[in-house]
Amino acid sequence: MAHDRIHARKPTHDLERWSVGVIEGLEQRDGHGVFEVRTPEGERIELVVTLAIRDLVIRRLDLEDGDSPIGSQVWYRTRGG
């Protein structure tokens, strides 16, 4: 399975290849992490990543203990993007 790419912090390379969005939902499905992200245009997209990447992204968000990642900004690329 090809996975999407997601970063908690602004990438430092190939900026034109990355899009920005806001986390609207987060779930686990079929052994993968699924981020539901809203684009600046208001579109909702799903980003499917490994559980390790999901955990890494959440750890790198500027959250206090117990805070939800919902509403946090992320940078992403969809498969093949």
mmCIF file of N, CA and C in Angstrom:
data_model
loop_
_atom_site.group_PDB
_atom_site.id
_atom_site.type_symbol
_atom_site.label_atom_id
_atom_site.label_comp_id
_atom_site.label_asym_id
_atom_site.label_seq_id
_atom_site.Cartn_x
_atom_site.Cartn_y
_atom_site.Cartn_z
ATOM 1 N N MET A 1 0.842 -1.178 0.000
ATOM 2 C CA MET A 1 0.000 0.000 0.000
ATOM 3 C C MET A 1 0.885 1.238 0.000
ATOM 4 N N ALA A 2 0.596 2.169 -0.887
ATOM 5 C CA ALA A 2 1.286 3.455 -0.898
ATOM 6 C C ALA A 2 0.672 4.341 0.174
ATOM 7 N N HIS A 3 1.508 5.064 0.896
ATOM 8 C CA HIS A 3 1.030 5.912 1.974
ATOM 9 C C HIS A 3 1.179 7.381 1.615
ATOM 10 N N ASP A 4 0.332 8.206 2.222
ATOM 11 C CA ASP A 4 0.446 9.642 2.077
ATOM 12 C C ASP A 4 1.593 10.116 2.967
ATOM 13 N N ARG A 5 1.955 11.380 2.841
ATOM 14 C CA ARG A 5 3.016 11.948 3.672
ATOM 15 C C ARG A 5 2.432 13.100 4.460
ATOM 16 N N ILE A 6 2.880 13.246 5.696
ATOM 17 C CA ILE A 6 2.370 14.303 6.558
ATOM 18 C C ILE A 6 3.477 14.736 7.510
ATOM 19 N N HIS A 7 3.540 16.048 7.763
ATOM 20 C CA HIS A 7 4.520 16.622 8.684
ATOM 21 C C HIS A 7 3.804 17.526 9.677
ATOM 22 N N ALA A 8 4.285 17.524 10.900
ATOM 23 C CA ALA A 8 3.746 18.415 11.924
ATOM 24 C C ALA A 8 4.361 19.811 11.815
ATOM 25 N N ARG A 9 5.519 19.906 11.179
ATOM 26 C CA ARG A 9 6.219 21.178 11.027
ATOM 27 C C ARG A 9 6.416 21.477 9.546
ATOM 28 N N LYS A 10 6.555 22.747 9.241
ATOM 29 C CA LYS A 10 6.746 23.161 7.848
ATOM 30 C C LYS A 10 7.995 22.502 7.280
ATOM 31 N N PRO A 11 7.865 21.831 6.135
ATOM 32 C CA PRO A 11 9.036 21.195 5.516
ATOM 33 C C PRO A 11 10.074 22.240 5.119
ATOM 34 N N THR A 12 11.308 21.816 5.035
ATOM 35 C CA THR A 12 12.393 22.723 4.673
ATOM 36 C C THR A 12 12.842 22.542 3.226
ATOM 37 N N HIS A 13 12.225 21.630 2.507
ATOM 38 C CA HIS A 13 12.626 21.356 1.132
ATOM 39 C C HIS A 13 11.391 21.156 0.254
ATOM 40 N N ASP A 14 11.519 21.436 -1.016
ATOM 41 C CA ASP A 14 10.445 21.236 -1.994
ATOM 42 C C ASP A 14 9.107 21.789 -1.510
ATOM 43 N N LEU A 15 9.098 23.002 -0.991
ATOM 44 C CA LEU A 15 7.884 23.581 -0.412
ATOM 45 C C LEU A 15 6.704 23.610 -1.384
ATOM 46 N N GLU A 16 6.995 23.763 -2.672
ATOM 47 C CA GLU A 16 5.918 23.825 -3.661
ATOM 48 C C GLU A 16 5.176 22.486 -3.799
ATOM 49 N N ARG A 17 5.770 21.420 -3.304
ATOM 50 C CA ARG A 17 5.146 20.093 -3.409
ATOM 51 C C ARG A 17 4.258 19.766 -2.211
ATOM 52 N N TRP A 18 4.249 20.622 -1.176
ATOM 53 C CA TRP A 18 3.501 20.362 0.047
ATOM 54 C C TRP A 18 2.286 21.278 0.121
ATOM 55 N N SER A 19 1.232 20.782 0.720
ATOM 56 C CA SER A 19 0.022 21.566 0.970
ATOM 57 C C SER A 19 -0.165 21.668 2.478
ATOM 58 N N VAL A 20 -0.932 22.661 2.902
ATOM 59 C CA VAL A 20 -1.186 22.846 4.327
ATOM 60 C C VAL A 20 -2.669 22.584 4.598
ATOM 61 N N GLY A 21 -2.944 22.057 5.763
ATOM 62 C CA GLY A 21 -4.325 21.791 6.149
ATOM 63 C C GLY A 21 -4.442 21.735 7.663
ATOM 64 N N VAL A 22 -5.664 21.534 8.132
ATOM 65 C CA VAL A 22 -5.957 21.474 9.561
ATOM 66 C C VAL A 22 -6.583 20.123 9.871
ATOM 67 N N ILE A 23 -6.089 19.472 10.903
ATOM 68 C CA ILE A 23 -6.630 18.166 11.307
ATOM 69 C C ILE A 23 -8.053 18.332 11.820
ATOM 70 N N GLU A 24 -8.978 17.608 11.211
ATOM 71 C CA GLU A 24 -10.381 17.629 11.621
ATOM 72 C C GLU A 24 -10.784 16.330 12.306
ATOM 73 N N GLY A 25 -10.047 15.273 12.058
ATOM 74 C CA GLY A 25 -10.366 13.985 12.659
ATOM 75 C C GLY A 25 -9.167 13.067 12.579
ATOM 76 N N LEU A 26 -9.178 12.066 13.434
ATOM 77 C CA LEU A 26 -8.083 11.111 13.497
ATOM 78 C C LEU A 26 -8.657 9.777 13.915
ATOM 79 N N GLU A 27 -8.350 8.722 13.172
ATOM 80 C CA GLU A 27 -8.833 7.392 13.518
ATOM 81 C C GLU A 27 -7.818 6.337 13.104
ATOM 82 N N GLN A 28 -8.090 5.144 13.501
ATOM 83 C CA GLN A 28 -7.269 4.001 13.117
ATOM 84 C C GLN A 28 -8.155 3.066 12.308
ATOM 85 N N ARG A 29 -7.623 2.643 11.155
ATOM 86 C CA ARG A 29 -8.401 1.780 10.272
ATOM 87 C C ARG A 29 -7.462 0.773 9.600
ATOM 88 N N ASP A 30 -7.803 -0.488 9.706
ATOM 89 C CA ASP A 30 -7.035 -1.546 9.037
ATOM 90 C C ASP A 30 -5.542 -1.467 9.364
ATOM 91 N N GLY A 31 -5.219 -1.146 10.607
ATOM 92 C CA GLY A 31 -3.828 -1.085 11.025
ATOM 93 C C GLY A 31 -3.077 0.147 10.568
ATOM 94 N N HIS A 32 -3.787 1.176 10.126
ATOM 95 C CA HIS A 32 -3.172 2.418 9.669
ATOM 96 C C HIS A 32 -3.782 3.595 10.414
ATOM 97 N N GLY A 33 -3.034 4.682 10.467
ATOM 98 C CA GLY A 33 -3.558 5.928 10.999
ATOM 99 C C GLY A 33 -4.183 6.717 9.874
ATOM 100 N N VAL A 34 -5.361 7.276 10.122
ATOM 101 C CA VAL A 34 -6.055 8.063 9.108
ATOM 102 C C VAL A 34 -6.310 9.463 9.672
ATOM 103 N N PHE A 35 -5.699 10.459 9.038
ATOM 104 C CA PHE A 35 -5.930 11.852 9.388
ATOM 105 C C PHE A 35 -7.001 12.398 8.449
ATOM 106 N N GLU A 36 -8.018 13.020 9.004
ATOM 107 C CA GLU A 36 -8.964 13.758 8.179
ATOM 108 C C GLU A 36 -8.529 15.214 8.255
ATOM 109 N N VAL A 37 -8.217 15.787 7.100
ATOM 110 C CA VAL A 37 -7.642 17.129 7.035
ATOM 111 C C VAL A 37 -8.531 18.014 6.172
ATOM 112 N N ARG A 38 -8.729 19.260 6.624
ATOM 113 C CA ARG A 38 -9.463 20.248 5.831
ATOM 114 C C ARG A 38 -8.438 21.160 5.164
ATOM 115 N N THR A 39 -8.584 21.311 3.853
ATOM 116 C CA THR A 39 -7.694 22.168 3.076
ATOM 117 C C THR A 39 -8.144 23.623 3.218
ATOM 118 N N PRO A 40 -7.300 24.584 2.827
ATOM 119 C CA PRO A 40 -7.708 25.997 2.875
ATOM 120 C C PRO A 40 -8.937 26.285 2.008
ATOM 121 N N GLU A 41 -9.161 25.455 1.004
ATOM 122 C CA GLU A 41 -10.320 25.616 0.124
ATOM 123 C C GLU A 41 -11.584 25.014 0.727
ATOM 124 N N GLY A 42 -11.452 24.375 1.885
ATOM 125 C CA GLY A 42 -12.612 23.793 2.558
ATOM 126 C C GLY A 42 -12.876 22.338 2.213
ATOM 127 N N GLU A 43 -12.026 21.746 1.395
ATOM 128 C CA GLU A 43 -12.175 20.338 1.025
ATOM 129 C C GLU A 43 -11.674 19.453 2.164
ATOM 130 N N ARG A 44 -12.336 18.340 2.382
ATOM 131 C CA ARG A 44 -11.879 17.355 3.375
ATOM 132 C C ARG A 44 -11.199 16.217 2.640
ATOM 133 N N ILE A 45 -10.000 15.877 3.104
ATOM 134 C CA ILE A 45 -9.286 14.755 2.511
ATOM 135 C C ILE A 45 -8.849 13.812 3.622
ATOM 136 N N GLU A 46 -8.627 12.566 3.267
ATOM 137 C CA GLU A 46 -8.103 11.578 4.208
ATOM 138 C C GLU A 46 -6.665 11.261 3.819
ATOM 139 N N LEU A 47 -5.796 11.255 4.821
ATOM 140 C CA LEU A 47 -4.403 10.892 4.621
ATOM 141 C C LEU A 47 -4.153 9.604 5.389
ATOM 142 N N VAL A 48 -3.693 8.573 4.707
ATOM 143 C CA VAL A 48 -3.446 7.273 5.317
ATOM 144 C C VAL A 48 -1.946 7.089 5.492
ATOM 145 N N VAL A 49 -1.536 6.851 6.740
ATOM 146 C CA VAL A 49 -0.122 6.688 7.067
ATOM 147 C C VAL A 49 0.041 5.489 8.001
ATOM 148 N N THR A 50 1.273 5.072 8.187
ATOM 149 C CA THR A 50 1.524 3.999 9.142
ATOM 150 C C THR A 50 1.258 4.521 10.552
ATOM 151 N N LEU A 51 1.042 3.611 11.491
ATOM 152 C CA LEU A 51 0.806 4.022 12.875
ATOM 153 C C LEU A 51 2.031 4.708 13.462
ATOM 154 N N ALA A 52 3.218 4.289 13.046
ATOM 155 C CA ALA A 52 4.446 4.927 13.532
ATOM 156 C C ALA A 52 4.514 6.389 13.086
ATOM 157 N N ILE A 53 4.149 6.665 11.846
ATOM 158 C CA ILE A 53 4.145 8.042 11.343
ATOM 159 C C ILE A 53 3.061 8.850 12.053
ATOM 160 N N ARG A 54 1.891 8.260 12.246
ATOM 161 C CA ARG A 54 0.823 8.954 12.983
ATOM 162 C C ARG A 54 1.325 9.385 14.359
ATOM 163 N N ASP A 55 1.952 8.463 15.078
ATOM 164 C CA ASP A 55 2.439 8.763 16.419
ATOM 165 C C ASP A 55 3.533 9.834 16.393
ATOM 166 N N LEU A 56 4.422 9.764 15.415
ATOM 167 C CA LEU A 56 5.495 10.746 15.288
ATOM 168 C C LEU A 56 4.926 12.145 15.038
ATOM 169 N N VAL A 57 3.970 12.249 14.129
ATOM 170 C CA VAL A 57 3.362 13.544 13.819
ATOM 171 C C VAL A 57 2.688 14.120 15.060
ATOM 172 N N ILE A 58 1.933 13.303 15.764
ATOM 173 C CA ILE A 58 1.228 13.790 16.962
ATOM 174 C C ILE A 58 2.232 14.249 18.021
ATOM 175 N N ARG A 59 3.314 13.500 18.199
ATOM 176 C CA ARG A 59 4.337 13.895 19.178
ATOM 177 C C ARG A 59 4.991 15.224 18.821
ATOM 178 N N ARG A 60 5.117 15.509 17.528
ATOM 179 C CA ARG A 60 5.801 16.725 17.091
ATOM 180 C C ARG A 60 4.899 17.960 17.052
ATOM 181 N N LEU A 61 3.604 17.771 17.213
ATOM 182 C CA LEU A 61 2.711 18.923 17.289
ATOM 183 C C LEU A 61 2.939 19.633 18.622
ATOM 184 N N ASP A 62 2.763 20.933 18.645
ATOM 185 C CA ASP A 62 2.934 21.695 19.887
ATOM 186 C C ASP A 62 1.688 21.551 20.751
ATOM 187 N N LEU A 63 1.575 20.410 21.432
ATOM 188 C CA LEU A 63 0.409 20.127 22.267
ATOM 189 C C LEU A 63 0.837 19.952 23.713
ATOM 190 N N GLU A 64 -0.006 20.388 24.608
ATOM 191 C CA GLU A 64 0.187 20.115 26.024
ATOM 192 C C GLU A 64 -0.305 18.689 26.291
ATOM 193 N N ASP A 65 0.151 18.072 27.371
ATOM 194 C CA ASP A 65 -0.308 16.729 27.726
ATOM 195 C C ASP A 65 -1.827 16.693 27.782
ATOM 196 N N GLY A 66 -2.401 15.730 27.099
ATOM 197 C CA GLY A 66 -3.846 15.556 27.105
ATOM 198 C C GLY A 66 -4.590 16.364 26.060
ATOM 199 N N ASP A 67 -3.911 17.297 25.357
ATOM 200 C CA ASP A 67 -4.569 18.080 24.314
ATOM 201 C C ASP A 67 -4.828 17.214 23.081
ATOM 202 N N SER A 68 -5.880 17.517 22.382
ATOM 203 C CA SER A 68 -6.230 16.818 21.155
ATOM 204 C C SER A 68 -5.490 17.441 19.976
ATOM 205 N N PRO A 69 -5.102 16.620 18.997
ATOM 206 C CA PRO A 69 -4.470 17.171 17.795
ATOM 207 C C PRO A 69 -5.477 17.832 16.848
ATOM 208 N N ILE A 70 -6.772 17.658 17.118
ATOM 209 C CA ILE A 70 -7.811 18.263 16.276
ATOM 210 C C ILE A 70 -7.622 19.783 16.299
ATOM 211 N N GLY A 71 -7.610 20.378 15.117
ATOM 212 C CA GLY A 71 -7.417 21.819 14.990
ATOM 213 C C GLY A 71 -5.977 22.226 14.739
ATOM 214 N N SER A 72 -5.061 21.266 14.793
ATOM 215 C CA SER A 72 -3.650 21.563 14.545
ATOM 216 C C SER A 72 -3.369 21.628 13.047
ATOM 217 N N GLN A 73 -2.448 22.502 12.679
ATOM 218 C CA GLN A 73 -2.037 22.636 11.287
ATOM 219 C C GLN A 73 -0.972 21.603 10.942
ATOM 220 N N VAL A 74 -1.057 21.025 9.751
ATOM 221 C CA VAL A 74 -0.080 20.075 9.254
ATOM 222 C C VAL A 74 0.219 20.352 7.784
ATOM 223 N N TRP A 75 1.331 19.823 7.320
ATOM 224 C CA TRP A 75 1.711 19.887 5.915
ATOM 225 C C TRP A 75 1.633 18.473 5.369
ATOM 226 N N TYR A 76 1.154 18.312 4.136
ATOM 227 C CA TYR A 76 0.929 16.970 3.610
ATOM 228 C C TYR A 76 1.155 16.893 2.104
ATOM 229 N N ARG A 77 1.358 15.652 1.659
ATOM 230 C CA ARG A 77 1.370 15.301 0.232
ATOM 231 C C ARG A 77 0.602 14.008 0.101
ATOM 232 N N THR A 78 -0.279 13.944 -0.856
ATOM 233 C CA THR A 78 -1.018 12.711 -1.074
ATOM 234 C C THR A 78 -0.196 11.785 -1.959
ATOM 235 N N ARG A 79 -0.572 10.518 -1.981
ATOM 236 C CA ARG A 79 0.147 9.525 -2.792
ATOM 237 C C ARG A 79 0.446 10.075 -4.182
ATOM 238 N N GLY A 80 1.702 9.951 -4.538
ATOM 239 C CA GLY A 80 2.095 10.395 -5.873
ATOM 240 C C GLY A 80 2.225 11.908 -6.003
ATOM 241 N N GLY A 81 1.997 12.639 -4.893
ATOM 242 C CA GLY A 81 2.021 14.109 -4.964
ATOM 243 C C GLY A 81 3.396 14.686 -4.779
#
